[in-house]
Coordinates of C-alpha atoms in Angstrom, one line a residue:
M24 CA 77.4 9.9 -40.7
S25 CA 74.6 7.4 -41.6
N26 CA 74.7 5.9 -38.1
E27 CA 74.0 9.2 -36.4
P28 CA 70.2 9.2 -36.8
E29 CA 69.9 5.6 -35.4
D30 CA 71.7 6.7 -32.2
K31 CA 69.3 9.6 -31.7
K32 CA 66.3 7.2 -32.0
V33 CA 67.6 4.7 -29.5
A34 CA 68.6 7.3 -26.9
P35 CA 65.0 8.6 -26.3
K36 CA 63.7 5.0 -25.8
T37 CA 66.3 4.3 -23.1
S38 CA 65.6 7.6 -21.4
K39 CA 61.9 7.0 -21.4
R40 CA 62.3 3.5 -19.8
R41 CA 64.4 4.9 -17.0
K42 CA 61.8 7.6 -16.2
N43 CA 59.0 5.0 -15.8
M44 CA 60.8 2.8 -13.3
P45 CA 60.7 5.2 -10.3
Q46 CA 56.9 5.6 -10.8
V47 CA 56.4 1.8 -10.3
K48 CA 58.4 1.9 -7.1
K49 CA 56.5 5.0 -5.9
T50 CA 53.2 3.2 -6.4
I51 CA 54.4 0.2 -4.4
N52 CA 55.6 2.3 -1.6
R53 CA 52.2 4.1 -1.3
W54 CA 50.5 0.7 -0.9
K55 CA 53.0 -0.3 1.7
V56 CA 52.4 2.9 3.7
A57 CA 48.6 2.5 3.4
F58 CA 48.8 -1.1 4.6
I59 CA 51.1 -0.2 7.6
I60 CA 48.7 2.6 8.5
L61 CA 45.7 0.2 8.4
I62 CA 47.5 -2.3 10.6
G63 CA 48.3 0.4 13.0
I64 CA 44.7 1.5 13.2
I65 CA 43.5 -2.0 13.9
I66 CA 46.1 -2.6 16.6
G67 CA 45.4 0.8 18.1
S68 CA 41.7 0.1 18.3
L69 CA 42.2 -3.3 19.9
A70 CA 44.6 -1.8 22.4
F71 CA 42.1 1.0 23.2
I72 CA 39.3 -1.6 23.8
F73 CA 41.5 -3.6 26.1
V74 CA 42.7 -0.6 28.1
R75 CA 39.2 0.9 28.3
V76 CA 37.7 -2.3 29.7
T77 CA 40.6 -3.3 32.0
Q78 CA 41.9 0.1 33.1
V79 CA 42.2 0.5 36.9
R80 CA 40.7 3.7 38.2
E81 CA 40.2 4.8 41.8
P82 CA 36.6 3.7 42.3
N83 CA 34.1 5.6 44.4
Y84 CA 32.9 2.6 46.4
K85 CA 30.5 3.0 49.2
P86 CA 31.4 0.9 52.3
V87 CA 29.5 -2.4 52.2
P88 CA 27.8 -3.0 55.5
E89 CA 28.4 -6.3 57.3
L90 CA 25.8 -9.0 56.8
V91 CA 23.4 -8.7 59.7
E92 CA 20.7 -11.3 60.3
K93 CA 17.5 -9.4 60.8
D94 CA 14.9 -10.6 63.3
G95 CA 11.3 -10.0 62.4
T96 CA 7.9 -11.4 61.7
P97 CA 6.7 -12.2 58.2
V98 CA 3.5 -10.2 57.6
I99 CA 3.0 -10.5 53.9
A100 CA 3.8 -13.5 51.6
I101 CA 4.1 -12.5 47.9
Q102 CA 3.9 -15.0 45.1
S103 CA 4.7 -13.3 41.8
N104 CA 5.9 -14.0 38.2
K105 CA 8.5 -12.6 35.8
K106 CA 6.2 -10.2 34.1
Q107 CA 5.2 -8.5 37.3
V108 CA 8.7 -8.4 38.7
N109 CA 10.1 -7.0 35.4
A110 CA 7.6 -4.2 35.6
L111 CA 8.7 -3.4 39.1
I112 CA 12.4 -3.5 38.2
D113 CA 11.8 -1.3 35.1
F114 CA 9.9 1.3 37.2
Y115 CA 12.6 1.3 39.9
L116 CA 15.6 1.6 37.5
K117 CA 14.0 4.3 35.4
D118 CA 13.6 6.4 38.5
F119 CA 17.0 5.5 39.9
Q120 CA 18.9 6.3 36.7
K121 CA 17.4 9.7 36.1
G122 CA 20.2 12.1 35.0
S123 CA 22.7 9.3 34.6
D124 CA 24.9 9.3 31.4
I125 CA 25.1 5.5 31.3
T126 CA 21.9 3.5 31.6
Y127 CA 21.3 -0.2 31.7
K128 CA 18.4 -2.7 31.9
F129 CA 17.9 -5.7 34.1
Y130 CA 15.1 -8.2 33.5
L131 CA 14.1 -11.8 34.0
E132 CA 13.5 -14.4 31.3
N133 CA 14.6 -18.0 31.7
E134 CA 17.7 -16.5 33.3
A135 CA 18.4 -13.0 34.7
M136 CA 19.9 -10.6 32.1
L137 CA 21.8 -7.4 32.4
N138 CA 21.8 -5.3 29.1
G139 CA 24.1 -2.4 28.8
T140 CA 26.6 -0.6 26.6
F141 CA 30.1 0.9 26.7
E142 CA 31.8 3.1 24.2
V143 CA 34.8 2.3 22.1
L144 CA 36.2 5.1 19.9
G145 CA 33.0 7.0 20.3
H146 CA 30.8 4.1 19.2
P147 CA 28.4 2.3 21.7
I148 CA 28.9 -1.5 22.0
Q149 CA 26.0 -3.4 23.4
F150 CA 26.4 -6.4 25.7
Y151 CA 24.1 -9.0 27.4
L152 CA 25.3 -10.7 30.6
Y153 CA 23.3 -13.7 31.6
F154 CA 23.0 -14.9 35.3
D155 CA 21.6 -17.8 37.2
P156 CA 19.8 -16.6 40.4
Y157 CA 20.2 -18.3 43.8
V158 CA 18.3 -17.6 47.0
M159 CA 20.6 -17.6 50.0
D160 CA 19.7 -18.7 53.5
N161 CA 19.6 -15.1 54.7
G162 CA 17.1 -14.1 52.1
N163 CA 19.6 -12.3 49.8
V164 CA 19.9 -13.2 46.1
Q165 CA 23.2 -14.2 44.4
L166 CA 23.4 -13.8 40.6
K167 CA 26.1 -16.1 39.1
A168 CA 27.3 -15.0 35.7
K169 CA 27.1 -17.8 33.2
S170 CA 27.6 -16.3 29.7
L171 CA 28.2 -13.1 27.8
S172 CA 27.1 -11.9 24.4
I173 CA 29.0 -8.9 23.1
G174 CA 29.1 -9.2 19.3
T175 CA 32.4 -10.4 17.9
L176 CA 34.5 -9.1 20.8
G177 CA 36.0 -11.9 22.9
L178 CA 36.0 -10.2 26.3
P179 CA 35.8 -12.3 29.6
M180 CA 32.8 -11.8 31.9
K181 CA 35.2 -10.8 34.7
E182 CA 36.3 -7.7 32.7
I183 CA 32.7 -6.7 31.9
L184 CA 31.8 -7.0 35.6
K185 CA 34.7 -4.7 36.4
F186 CA 33.4 -2.2 33.9
V187 CA 29.9 -2.4 35.5
Q188 CA 31.3 -2.1 39.0
R189 CA 33.4 0.9 38.0
D190 CA 31.2 3.0 35.6
Y191 CA 27.6 2.1 36.3
K192 CA 25.4 3.8 38.8
L193 CA 24.2 1.0 41.0
P194 CA 21.9 0.9 44.1
N195 CA 24.0 0.7 47.3
W196 CA 22.4 -2.7 48.1
V197 CA 23.9 -4.2 44.9
E198 CA 27.4 -5.7 45.4
V199 CA 29.4 -6.6 42.2
N200 CA 32.2 -9.2 42.7
P201 CA 34.2 -9.5 39.4
E202 CA 36.7 -12.0 40.8
D203 CA 34.1 -14.7 41.3
S204 CA 31.7 -13.5 38.6
T205 CA 28.8 -12.8 40.9
V206 CA 26.4 -10.0 41.8
L207 CA 24.9 -10.0 45.3
L208 CA 21.5 -8.4 45.8
R209 CA 21.7 -7.3 49.4
L210 CA 18.1 -7.4 50.3
D211 CA 19.1 -7.2 54.0
Q212 CA 20.2 -3.6 53.1
F213 CA 17.1 -2.7 51.0
R214 CA 15.1 -0.2 53.0
M215 CA 11.3 0.1 52.9
Q216 CA 9.0 2.5 54.6
N217 CA 8.4 2.0 58.3
G218 CA 11.4 -0.3 58.5
L219 CA 9.8 -3.1 56.6
F220 CA 12.3 -5.4 54.9
I221 CA 12.1 -8.2 52.4
R222 CA 13.6 -11.7 52.0
A223 CA 13.6 -13.9 48.9
E224 CA 12.1 -17.3 49.5
K225 CA 12.1 -18.9 46.1
I226 CA 13.1 -18.0 42.5
N227 CA 12.3 -20.5 39.8
L228 CA 12.5 -18.6 36.4
V229 CA 11.7 -21.7 34.3
D230 CA 8.5 -22.4 36.1
D231 CA 7.8 -18.6 36.5
D232 CA 7.5 -18.9 40.3
I233 CA 9.0 -16.1 42.4
R234 CA 8.2 -15.9 46.1
M235 CA 9.2 -13.3 48.7
N236 CA 8.2 -12.4 52.3
I237 CA 7.9 -8.9 53.7
Y238 CA 8.9 -8.7 57.3
L239 CA 8.0 -6.4 60.2
P240 CA 11.0 -5.4 62.2
K241 CA 11.3 -7.1 65.6
D242 CA 10.9 -3.8 67.6
S243 CA 7.7 -2.9 65.6
A244 CA 6.4 -6.5 66.1
D245 CA 6.9 -6.3 69.8
T246 CA 5.3 -2.8 70.0
T247 CA 2.3 -4.1 68.0
K248 CA 1.9 -7.1 70.3
E249 CA 2.1 -4.9 73.4
E250 CA -0.6 -2.6 72.0
K251 CA -2.9 -5.5 71.3
E252 CA -2.4 -6.9 74.8
G253 CA -3.1 -3.4 76.3
T254 CA -6.4 -3.1 74.4
N255 CA -7.5 -6.5 75.8

């Protein structure tokens, strides 16, 4: 009879210990679930960025005209600098991009720079793409991509150029070539009033020396010459 109270005291302790053990396991399981969800979100975000930048969509490309060597007479030689050219580019792009959902900037410093954004999970991510400009024999300008700044994301320049080619509103005389990381400014397709056209002669950004010639089309030059001869 005297042992009966001792058994009653021990029993509740054993029962209490057993009730606490599932709570510890439950807490550990919650942490595991939270950790798995966090890893899933990170992997999903990275996958979304990769797919968004590299996805293949049927592009609405305009046919690129064949390169045609223009004949003409240079009538105006222009020697300019980066500040003046940047003001001209800014004016042109602001007018060209009116009503566009995606806007970008292009300007000249010691290299040519394209500054734009693309969205990931609803958040804009800014990038800077740096180019070296080269004047071609035909007066066009080739921009060769040299480096990319895009925060902590390690995306190749080729993929950013694909994004620019696919999603950005570009003038029809700008040709983006992601495979060789170049952008070609087709000045031979840039139209001015009265048929005047332009050719680049020299671009030296370090020395701030930019030179171009404005040409009178051959037909107009011949007509002007004939009119002068007629007046004589």
